[in-house]
Coordinates of C-alpha atoms and ligand atoms in Angstrom, one line a residue:
X1 CA 94.9 14.7 139.4
X2 CA 95.1 11.0 140.1
X3 CA 97.7 8.8 138.4
X4 CA 96.2 5.6 136.9
X5 CA 98.4 2.9 135.4
X6 CA 97.0 0.3 133.0
X7 CA 99.4 -2.6 132.7
X8 CA 99.2 -6.0 131.1
X9 CA 100.4 -8.6 133.6
X10 CA 103.5 -10.0 131.9
X11 CA 103.6 -13.8 131.8
X12 CA 107.3 -13.8 131.7
X13 CA 108.7 -10.5 133.1
X14 CA 106.3 -10.2 136.0
X15 CA 106.7 -13.9 136.9
X16 CA 110.0 -14.2 138.8
X17 CA 108.9 -17.1 141.0
X18 CA 106.7 -17.2 144.1
X19 CA 109.5 -17.5 146.7
X20 CA 111.1 -14.8 148.8
X21 CA 113.7 -14.0 146.2
X22 CA 111.0 -12.2 144.2
X23 CA 111.4 -9.2 146.5
X24 CA 114.9 -8.6 145.2
X25 CA 114.1 -9.1 141.5
X26 CA 112.7 -6.6 139.0
X27 CA 109.1 -7.2 138.1
X28 CA 108.0 -4.4 135.7
X29 CA 104.4 -4.1 136.8
X30 CA 105.0 -4.4 140.5
X31 CA 108.3 -2.4 140.4
X32 CA 106.6 0.5 138.6
X33 CA 104.7 1.2 141.8
X34 CA 107.7 1.4 144.0
X35 CA 109.0 4.9 143.1
X36 CA 108.1 7.5 145.6
X37 CA 108.6 10.3 143.1
X38 CA 105.8 8.8 141.1
X39 CA 102.6 8.4 143.2
X40 CA 100.2 6.0 141.7
X41 CA 96.6 6.1 142.8
X42 CA 95.1 3.2 140.9
X43 CA 96.4 0.3 138.8
X44 CA 94.3 -1.7 136.3
X45 CA 95.8 -5.1 135.7
X46 CA 95.0 -6.6 132.4
X47 CA 95.5 -10.4 132.5
X48 CA 94.6 -13.6 130.9
X49 CA 92.5 -16.2 132.6
X50 CA 95.3 -18.8 133.1
X51 CA 97.4 -16.3 135.0
X52 CA 95.1 -16.3 138.1
X53 CA 97.9 -17.4 140.5
X54 CA 100.4 -14.8 139.3
X55 CA 97.6 -12.2 139.4
X56 CA 96.7 -13.0 143.0
X57 CA 100.3 -12.9 144.1
X58 CA 101.0 -9.6 142.4
X59 CA 97.9 -8.1 143.9
X60 CA 98.9 -9.2 147.4
X61 CA 102.4 -7.9 147.0
X62 CA 101.1 -4.5 145.8
X63 CA 98.6 -4.3 148.6
X64 CA 101.4 -5.0 151.1
X65 CA 103.8 -2.4 149.8
X66 CA 101.5 0.4 148.5
X67 CA 99.0 1.5 151.1
X68 CA 96.6 3.8 149.3
X69 CA 96.4 2.2 145.9
X70 CA 93.2 1.0 144.2
X71 CA 93.7 -2.3 142.3
X72 CA 91.4 -3.2 139.6
X73 CA 91.5 -6.1 137.2
X74 CA 90.3 -6.8 133.7
X75 CA 90.4 -10.1 132.0
X76 CA 91.6 -10.3 128.4
X77 CA 90.1 -13.2 126.5
X78 CA 92.5 -13.8 123.6
X79 CA 93.8 -17.3 123.0
X80 CA 97.0 -16.2 121.3
X81 CA 98.9 -13.1 122.6
X82 CA 100.7 -13.0 119.2
X83 CA 97.6 -12.8 117.1
X84 CA 97.3 -9.2 116.1
X85 CA 93.6 -9.3 115.3
X86 CA 92.6 -11.0 118.6
X87 CA 94.8 -8.8 120.7
X88 CA 93.7 -5.6 119.1
X89 CA 90.0 -6.4 119.4
X90 CA 90.3 -7.3 123.0
X91 CA 92.2 -4.1 123.9
X92 CA 89.9 -2.1 121.8
X93 CA 86.9 -3.6 123.6
X94 CA 88.5 -2.7 126.9
X95 CA 89.0 0.9 125.7
X96 CA 85.5 1.0 124.5
X97 CA 83.8 -0.2 127.7
X98 CA 86.1 1.8 130.1
X99 CA 85.2 5.3 130.9
X100 CA 88.3 7.5 130.8
X101 CA 88.0 10.7 132.8
X102 CA 90.9 12.7 131.6
X103 CA 89.7 15.8 133.5
X104 CA 90.5 14.1 136.8
X105 CA 93.1 11.4 135.9
X106 CA 96.4 11.0 134.2
X107 CA 96.5 7.7 132.4
X108 CA 99.7 5.8 131.8
X109 CA 99.8 2.7 129.6
X110 CA 102.6 0.4 130.5
X111 CA 104.2 -1.1 127.4
X112 CA 107.0 -3.1 129.0
X113 CA 104.9 -6.2 129.6
X114 CA 102.8 -8.2 127.2
X115 CA 103.7 -9.6 123.9
X116 CA 105.3 -7.3 121.3
X117 CA 102.0 -7.5 119.5
X118 CA 100.2 -6.3 122.6
X119 CA 102.7 -3.4 122.9
X120 CA 102.1 -2.4 119.3
X121 CA 98.3 -2.5 119.8
X122 CA 98.6 -0.3 122.9
X123 CA 100.7 2.1 120.9
X124 CA 98.2 2.2 118.0
X125 CA 95.2 2.6 120.4
X126 CA 97.1 5.4 122.1
X127 CA 97.9 7.2 118.9
X128 CA 94.3 7.0 117.7
X129 CA 93.2 8.5 121.0
X130 CA 91.3 5.4 122.2
X131 CA 93.8 5.2 125.0
X132 CA 94.0 8.8 126.1
X133 CA 97.2 9.4 128.0
X134 CA 100.9 8.7 128.0
X135 CA 102.8 5.5 127.4
X136 CA 105.1 4.4 130.2
X137 CA 108.1 2.2 129.7
X138 CA 110.1 0.6 132.5
X139 CA 113.4 -1.1 132.7
X140 CA 115.6 -2.9 135.3
X141 CA 118.5 -1.2 137.0
X142 CA 121.6 -2.4 138.7
X143 CA 120.9 -0.2 141.7
X144 CA 117.5 -1.2 142.8
X145 CA 114.8 -3.8 142.0
X146 CA 112.4 -0.9 141.5
X147 CA 114.2 -0.3 138.2
X148 CA 113.7 2.9 136.2
X149 CA 110.9 4.3 134.0
X150 CA 110.2 6.9 131.5
X151 CA 107.0 8.3 129.9
X152 CA 106.4 8.8 126.2
X153 CA 103.8 11.3 125.1
X154 CA 102.7 10.7 121.6
X155 CA 101.3 14.2 121.4
X156 CA 104.4 15.0 119.3
X157 CA 103.8 18.8 119.4
X158 CA 104.9 18.7 123.0
X159 CA 108.4 17.9 122.1
X160 CA 110.4 21.0 121.3
X161 CA 112.7 19.3 118.8
X162 CA 109.9 17.5 117.0
X163 CA 107.6 20.6 117.1
X164 CA 110.3 22.7 115.5
X165 CA 110.8 20.1 112.8
X166 CA 107.0 20.2 112.1
X167 CA 107.1 23.9 112.1
X168 CA 110.0 24.0 109.6
X169 CA 108.3 21.5 107.3
X170 CA 105.1 23.5 107.5
X171 CA 107.0 26.7 106.7
X172 CA 108.6 25.1 103.7
X173 CA 105.2 24.0 102.5
X174 CA 103.8 27.5 103.0
X175 CA 106.7 28.9 101.1
X176 CA 106.1 26.5 98.3
X177 CA 102.4 27.4 98.1
X178 CA 103.5 31.0 97.8
X179 CA 106.1 30.2 95.1
X180 CA 108.8 31.4 97.4
X181 CA 107.5 34.9 97.4
X182 CA 107.7 36.6 100.8
X183 CA 104.2 38.0 100.8
X184 CA 103.3 40.6 103.5
X185 CA 99.5 40.8 103.1
X186 CA 97.9 39.6 106.2
X187 CA 94.8 38.2 104.7
X188 CA 96.7 36.3 102.0
X189 CA 99.2 34.9 104.4
X190 CA 96.4 33.7 106.7
X191 CA 94.6 32.1 103.8
X192 CA 97.8 30.2 102.7
X193 CA 98.6 29.1 106.2
X194 CA 95.2 27.5 106.6
X195 CA 95.3 26.1 103.1
X196 CA 98.6 24.4 103.9
X197 CA 97.0 22.6 106.8
X198 CA 94.0 21.6 104.7
X199 CA 96.1 20.5 101.8
X200 CA 98.3 18.2 104.0
X201 CA 95.4 16.8 106.1
X202 CA 92.4 16.5 103.9
X203 CA 91.4 15.0 100.6
X204 CA 88.1 16.8 100.4
X205 CA 87.5 19.1 97.4
X206 CA 88.9 22.7 97.5
X207 CA 87.3 25.6 95.7
X208 CA 89.5 28.5 94.7
X209 CA 87.8 31.7 93.7
X210 CA 88.9 35.1 92.6
X211 CA 89.2 37.4 89.6
X212 CA 91.3 36.4 86.6
X213 CA 95.1 36.3 87.1
X214 CA 95.1 36.2 90.9
X215 CA 96.9 32.9 90.8
X216 CA 94.2 30.2 91.0
X217 CA 95.7 27.9 88.5
X218 CA 99.2 28.3 89.9
X219 CA 98.0 27.6 93.4
X220 CA 96.2 24.4 92.3
X221 CA 99.5 23.3 90.8
X222 CA 101.4 24.1 93.9
X223 CA 98.9 22.2 96.1
X224 CA 99.4 19.2 93.8
X225 CA 103.2 19.4 94.1
X226 CA 102.9 19.7 97.9
X227 CA 100.7 16.6 98.2
X228 CA 102.9 14.7 95.9
X229 CA 106.0 15.5 97.9
X230 CA 104.2 14.3 101.0
X231 CA 103.4 11.1 99.2
X232 CA 99.7 11.7 99.4
X233 CA 99.1 11.4 95.6
X234 CA 100.6 9.0 93.2
X235 CA 98.7 10.0 90.1
X236 CA 98.9 12.9 87.7
X237 CA 97.7 16.5 87.8
X238 CA 95.0 16.8 85.2
X239 CA 93.8 20.3 84.3
X240 CA 90.9 21.4 82.2
X241 CA 89.2 24.7 81.7
X242 CA 85.5 23.9 81.7
X243 CA 84.7 26.9 79.5
X244 CA 86.4 25.0 76.6
X245 CA 84.0 22.0 77.0
X246 CA 80.9 22.0 74.8
X247 CA 78.3 19.5 73.7
X248 CA 79.1 15.8 73.3
X249 CA 82.7 16.7 73.6
X250 CA 82.3 17.9 77.2
X251 CA 80.9 14.6 78.5
X252 CA 83.4 12.6 76.6
X253 CA 86.4 14.7 77.5
X254 CA 85.6 14.4 81.2
X255 CA 84.0 11.0 81.6
X256 CA 85.3 9.2 78.5
X257 CA 83.2 7.4 75.9
X258 CA 82.8 4.0 74.3
X259 CA 83.3 3.4 70.6
X260 CA 80.3 4.4 68.7
X261 CA 78.8 6.6 71.5
X262 CA 78.3 9.3 68.9
X263 CA 79.4 10.1 65.4
X264 CA 83.1 10.4 65.4
X265 CA 83.7 8.2 68.4
X266 CA 85.8 5.7 66.6
X267 CA 87.4 4.2 69.6
X268 CA 87.0 4.0 73.4
X269 CA 88.3 7.0 75.3
X270 CA 89.2 7.1 79.0
X271 CA 88.4 10.7 79.8
X272 CA 90.1 13.1 82.2
X273 CA 88.5 11.7 85.4
X274 CA 90.1 8.4 84.7
X275 CA 93.3 10.0 83.9
X276 CA 93.3 11.8 87.3
X277 CA 92.9 8.5 89.2
X278 CA 95.0 8.7 92.4
X279 CA 96.0 12.2 91.3
X280 CA 94.4 15.6 91.3
X281 CA 91.8 17.0 88.9
X282 CA 91.8 20.8 88.5
X283 CA 88.5 22.0 87.0
X284 CA 89.1 25.6 86.1
X285 CA 86.0 27.8 85.5
X286 CA 83.8 25.2 87.0
X287 CA 80.8 27.6 86.7
X288 CA 80.9 27.0 83.0
X289 CA 80.2 23.3 83.3
X290 CA 77.0 22.1 81.6
X291 CA 74.1 20.7 83.7
X292 CA 74.6 17.0 82.7
X293 CA 78.2 17.2 83.4
X294 CA 77.5 18.7 86.8
X295 CA 75.2 15.9 87.7
X296 CA 77.7 13.3 86.6
X297 CA 80.6 15.1 88.4
X298 CA 78.6 15.2 91.6
X299 CA 78.2 11.4 91.5
X300 CA 81.9 11.0 90.7
X301 CA 82.9 13.0 93.8
X302 CA 80.4 11.4 96.1
X303 CA 80.6 7.8 95.1
X304 CA 83.8 7.8 93.1
X305 CA 82.0 6.2 90.2
X306 CA 80.5 7.4 86.9
X307 CA 79.4 6.1 83.6
X308 CA 81.3 6.9 80.4
X309 CA 79.3 8.4 77.6
X310 CA 77.4 5.7 75.7
X311 CA 78.5 3.0 78.1
X312 CA 76.3 0.9 80.4
X313 CA 79.1 0.0 82.7
X314 CA 80.2 2.2 85.6
X315 CA 83.9 2.9 86.1
X316 CA 85.6 4.2 89.2
X317 CA 88.2 6.8 89.7
X318 CA 89.6 8.2 93.0
X319 CA 90.9 11.7 92.6
X320 CA 91.3 14.9 94.6
X321 CA 89.3 17.7 93.2
X322 CA 90.2 21.4 93.1
X323 CA 87.8 23.7 91.3
X324 CA 88.5 27.3 90.3
X325 CA 86.1 30.0 89.3
X326 CA 85.9 33.8 88.9
X327 CA 82.1 33.7 88.8
X328 CA 79.8 34.0 91.8
X329 CA 78.4 30.5 91.9
X330 CA 75.5 31.5 94.2
X331 CA 74.3 33.8 91.5
X332 CA 74.6 31.0 88.9
X333 CA 72.5 28.9 91.2
X334 CA 69.8 31.5 91.3
X335 CA 69.8 31.6 87.5
X336 CA 69.4 27.9 87.4
X337 CA 72.8 27.4 85.8
X338 CA 74.6 25.7 88.6
X339 CA 73.6 22.8 90.9
X340 CA 73.2 23.8 94.5
X341 CA 74.2 20.3 95.7
X342 CA 77.3 20.4 93.6
X343 CA 78.3 23.7 95.1
X344 CA 77.6 22.3 98.6
X345 CA 80.0 19.5 97.8
X346 CA 82.9 21.5 96.5
X347 CA 82.4 24.4 98.9
X348 CA 83.8 22.6 102.0
X349 CA 87.0 24.5 101.7
X350 CA 86.7 27.7 99.8
X351 CA 89.5 30.2 99.4
X352 CA 89.0 33.6 97.8
X353 CA 92.2 34.9 96.4
X354 CA 92.5 38.7 96.8
X355 CA 93.1 41.0 93.8
X356 CA 96.6 42.4 93.5
X357 CA 95.3 46.0 94.1
X358 CA 94.1 44.7 97.5
X359 CA 97.5 43.3 98.2
X360 CA 99.7 46.4 97.6
X361 CA 102.1 45.3 100.3
X362 CA 102.9 42.3 98.1
X363 CA 103.6 44.2 94.9
X364 CA 107.2 44.8 95.8
X365 CA 108.1 41.2 96.6
X366 CA 106.2 40.2 93.5
X367 CA 108.2 42.6 91.3
X368 CA 111.3 40.8 92.7
X369 CA 109.8 37.5 91.9
X370 CA 109.0 38.5 88.3
X371 CA 112.5 39.8 87.8
X372 CA 113.9 36.5 89.1
X373 CA 111.6 34.6 86.8
X374 CA 112.7 36.7 83.9
X375 CA 116.3 36.1 84.7
X376 CA 115.7 32.3 84.9
X377 CA 113.7 32.1 81.7
X378 CA 116.0 34.4 79.6
X379 CA 119.3 33.7 81.3
X380 CA 119.8 37.4 81.8
X381 CA 119.7 39.3 85.1
X382 CA 117.8 42.6 85.0
X383 CA 117.4 45.2 87.7
X384 CA 116.0 48.7 88.2
X385 CA 118.0 51.9 88.6
X386 CA 117.1 53.1 92.1
X387 CA 115.0 56.2 91.0
X388 CA 113.3 54.1 88.3
X389 CA 112.5 51.5 90.9
X390 CA 110.9 54.0 93.4
X391 CA 108.9 55.6 90.6
X392 CA 107.6 52.3 89.3
X393 CA 106.8 51.1 92.8
X394 CA 105.0 54.3 93.8
X395 CA 102.8 54.0 90.7
X396 CA 102.3 50.2 91.1
X397 CA 101.0 50.7 94.7
X398 CA 98.9 53.8 94.0
X399 CA 95.2 53.9 93.4
X400 CA 95.9 54.8 89.7
X401 CA 97.1 51.3 89.2
X402 CA 94.1 49.0 88.8
X403 CA 96.0 45.8 88.0
X404 CA 92.9 44.6 86.1
X405 CA 94.3 41.3 85.1
X406 CA 96.3 41.0 88.4
X407 CA 99.5 39.0 88.2
X408 CA 99.1 38.7 84.4
X409 CA 99.4 42.5 84.1
X410 CA 102.4 42.6 86.5
X411 CA 104.1 39.8 84.7
X412 CA 103.6 41.4 81.3
X413 CA 104.7 44.8 82.6
X414 CA 108.0 43.4 84.0
X415 CA 108.7 41.4 80.9
X416 CA 108.2 44.6 78.8
X417 CA 110.6 46.6 80.9
X418 CA 113.1 43.8 81.1
X419 CA 113.1 43.3 77.4
X420 CA 113.5 47.0 76.7
X421 CA 116.3 47.4 79.2
X422 CA 119.8 47.9 77.9
X423 CA 122.5 46.0 79.7
X424 CA 120.0 44.7 82.2
X425 CA 119.2 48.1 83.6
X426 CA 115.7 49.4 83.8
X427 CA 115.9 53.2 83.6
X428 CA 113.5 55.9 84.5
X429 CA 112.7 56.5 80.9
X430 CA 111.6 52.9 80.5
X431 CA 109.5 53.2 83.6
X432 CA 107.8 56.4 82.4
X433 CA 107.0 54.7 79.2
X434 CA 105.7 51.7 80.9
X435 CA 103.4 53.6 83.3
X436 CA 102.0 55.5 80.3
X437 CA 101.3 52.2 78.6
X438 CA 99.6 50.6 81.6
X439 CA 97.4 53.7 82.1
X440 CA 96.4 53.6 78.4
X441 CA 95.6 49.8 78.8
X442 CA 93.5 50.2 81.8
X443 CA 91.7 53.3 80.7
X444 CA 91.2 51.8 77.3
X445 CA 89.5 49.0 78.9
X446 CA 87.1 51.3 80.7
X447 CA 86.3 53.3 77.5
X448 CA 85.9 50.1 75.7
X449 CA 83.2 49.0 78.0
X450 CA 81.6 52.3 77.2
X451 CA 81.3 51.6 73.5
X452 CA 77.5 51.6 74.2
X453 CA 77.9 55.4 74.3
X454 CA 78.8 55.3 70.6
X455 CA 75.7 53.3 69.9
X456 CA 73.6 55.8 71.8
X457 CA 75.0 58.6 69.7
X458 CA 74.1 56.7 66.6
X459 CA 70.5 56.0 67.7
X460 CA 69.7 59.6 68.8
X461 CA 69.7 62.7 66.8
X462 CA 72.8 64.9 67.4
X463 CA 70.9 67.8 69.1
X464 CA 69.2 65.4 71.6
X465 CA 72.4 63.5 72.4
X466 CA 74.3 66.7 73.1
X467 CA 71.8 67.9 75.7
X468 CA 71.7 64.6 77.7
X469 CA 73.0 64.6 81.3
X470 CA 75.2 61.7 82.3
X471 CA 72.2 60.5 84.4
X472 CA 69.9 60.3 81.4
X473 CA 72.6 58.7 79.3
X474 CA 73.2 56.0 81.8
X475 CA 69.5 55.3 82.2
X476 CA 68.7 55.4 78.5
X477 CA 71.5 52.9 77.8
X478 CA 70.2 50.4 80.2
X479 CA 66.6 50.8 78.9
X480 CA 67.8 50.3 75.4
X481 CA 69.7 47.2 76.5
X482 CA 66.6 45.7 78.0
X483 CA 64.5 46.5 75.0
X484 CA 67.0 44.7 72.8
X485 CA 66.8 41.6 75.0
X486 CA 63.0 41.5 75.2
X487 CA 60.6 39.8 72.8
X488 CA 58.3 42.8 72.4
X489 CA 57.5 46.1 74.0
X490 CA 55.0 44.6 76.5
X491 CA 57.8 42.2 77.7
X492 CA 60.3 45.0 78.0
X493 CA 57.7 47.1 79.9
X494 CA 57.1 44.4 82.4
X495 CA 60.8 44.1 83.1
X496 CA 61.3 47.9 83.4
X497 CA 58.2 48.8 85.5
X498 CA 58.4 45.6 87.6
X499 CA 57.4 47.3 90.9
X500 CA 55.2 50.2 89.9
X501 CA 53.0 48.1 87.5
X502 CA 51.7 46.2 90.5
X503 CA 50.1 49.5 91.8
X504 CA 48.2 50.0 88.5
X505 CA 44.7 48.6 88.0
X506 CA 45.2 48.2 84.3
X507 CA 48.5 47.2 82.8
X508 CA 49.9 50.0 80.6
X509 CA 53.6 49.0 80.5
X510 CA 53.8 49.3 76.8
X511 CA 52.4 52.8 76.7
X512 CA 54.7 54.0 79.5
X513 CA 57.7 52.6 77.6
X514 CA 56.5 54.1 74.3
X515 CA 56.1 57.5 76.0
X516 CA 59.6 57.4 77.6
X517 CA 61.3 56.5 74.3
X518 CA 59.4 59.1 72.4
X519 CA 60.8 61.8 74.6
X520 CA 64.2 61.0 73.0
X521 CA 62.7 60.5 69.5
X522 CA 63.1 56.8 69.7
X523 CA 60.8 53.9 68.8
X524 CA 60.9 50.4 70.1
X525 CA 61.0 48.7 66.7
X526 CA 64.1 50.7 65.7
X527 CA 66.2 49.6 68.6
X528 CA 67.3 46.4 66.8
X529 CA 66.2 43.8 69.3
Ligands
LIG601 N1 101.1 34.4 94.0 C1 101.6 34.7 92.8 N2 102.5 35.6 92.8 C2 103.1 36.0 91.6 N3 102.7 35.6 90.5 C3 101.7 34.7 90.4 C4 101.1 34.3 91.6 N4 100.2 33.4 91.3 C5 100.2 33.4 89.9 N5 101.1 34.1 89.4 C6 101.4 34.3 88.0 O1 100.3 35.1 87.5 C7 99.8 34.6 86.2 C8 98.4 34.2 86.3 O2 98.2 33.1 87.3 P1 97.1 32.0 87.2 O3 97.3 31.0 88.2 O4 97.0 31.5 85.8 O5 95.8 32.9 87.5 P2 94.2 32.5 87.4 O6 94.1 31.1 87.2 O7 93.7 33.0 88.7 O8 93.7 33.3 86.3 C9 100.8 33.4 85.9 O9 101.8 33.9 85.1 C10 101.3 33.0 87.3 O10 102.6 32.5 87.1
LIG602 MG1 93.4 30.0 85.6

C-alpha cells in the first residue's frame, strides 16, 4: 500500500520565511514528510493561486529531502478561505474529480494547515466518505523541527472504547425493545437486533405482522420511545386501529375535514396524520383500511401531503409510519381489498413476530416479567412455590398449551393465579386449577369453531347424521357453506365443480349438486342461503 498525503499549503504555518533558518523551523506540511517511521509515497499540495512562490519553495525543499516522493498540486479557487460555502464547494469538487484508489493507497488528509473553515470542511468530507481515509494532525515539538503527528480514523467502530460504548447503547436499546425481558428465542432475538438498527437509522415505514397478542402494539410503542430518546422524533405517538374506522368517519379521523364537509362536520378537524406530525403514526390492523383511505395514505407517505375531507387545499405532515396487521396482506391484494402499491411502500422493513408457542424458551422469562408487572401494578409481590412453578412451566411449554391469544393469555393467566394467591404464594392447587381453566378455554374455542356441527345435525335427519363419517361431515359442511353463500344452485355448482365442469361438454353443475344433496336428504332451497 502506498501512503498518500493531501495537504492544504498553509499560508501562515507553512510560511516561515525563505531564508536558511527555515530548515530549523517547524513547517507542518514539509515536516510531516520528515519522519522515517512514516514513509510517504505521494503528496498532493492544495494551494491558492497567490501562493505560487511558497508552493515552489516547498516543492523544491521536499524534492531535496525526500527522494522517492511524487509531488502533485491542485489549485483551489476560493477567494475567501473563511467562507464556508466557497471552501466546501472547492474541496468537494476536488474530491469529485480525483480518483481515490483505496485498494492500493492509504489516504491521509492533513488538517493542521488551512483555515479552521477548511479544516472543518475536510472533516465533513471525510465523515461523509467523500474523502476516504484518515485524518492526520501534526504539531511542533521541542526536540526536532520535524514535529510530531497523529492520525485520526473517523471510522469510530475501530476504537475499542467508543465501540464498546456503541455496543452498550445498542444493548440498552435492544433491551428496551424487549421490555427488559431476557428472551432466549434465537429468531426473536435476531429480529429485535435488526429492528434496533433499523429503528435508529431509518425513518422508512415498518410493518409488524403476527397473530393477535404477540406484542405488535407494544413493540410499536417501544420503537417510538427509542426514537424519542435518541432525539429522532419530537412529535407524538398517535395510534389507531383501522378496524374501528368506517365510512365518512374513517377519512375524517385520519386526514381531517373542513367544516361542512358532511352532515355533522360542524367545525374543522385536524385528523390523526396531522397530529402525528414530527412523530409516529401507528396504524394497527392496516389491512382493514378502506380503499379511498389507502390511496390517500399512500400519497401522504410518498409526498408527505394529503387533502383533508371536503377541502381543496393540501396540507402536509411528516411522520414515521408503523403499520401492524394479523392478516396476510398478499391475500387481501388478491381479493382486491388491499392496494399492491401501498403494500410495496410499507413492506420495506417487515417483521413477523412469532407466536408464543413457537417461543417456548421465552415462556419462563415472560412469566417472570408478568409477575414483576403484577407486583408493580398491584403493589404486591407474588411468587410460585417451587413445585407449583415447575408444574405450571411444564404445562406452559408443552404442546398442550396453545397460547391462542399469545401474551394476552399468559398475562391473564398470571393475573388470575396472582389474584387467587394467598400471602403472595401461588400453590400447586392454584396451578392445577389454572391449567384446567386454560385447557377448557382453548378447547372451548376449538369446539366453538365447530358449532357448524350443530347446524348440520339440525339440517339432517337423525339416522343420516349418526351414520356419517368424519370425512363426509367435513365435506358436507363445506358444501353447505358454499351453497349458503351462492346466489343460486347453478352458481354454487360452478364454484364446487370448478375443475371437472371444464371436461364436460354440457354444463350440468346444478344436477350434480342436486344429486349430491339428495343423498343426504337435503335440498338446496332449504339450506337457508
Ligand atoms: N414481548 C412481550 N413480552 C411479554 N409481554 C408482551 C410482549 N409484547 C406484548 N406483551 C403484552 O401482551 C399483551 C398484548 O400485546 P399487544 O402489543 O397489544 O399485542 P398485539 O398488538 O400483537 O395484539 C399486552 O398486555 C402486552 O403488554
Ligand atoms: Mg395490537
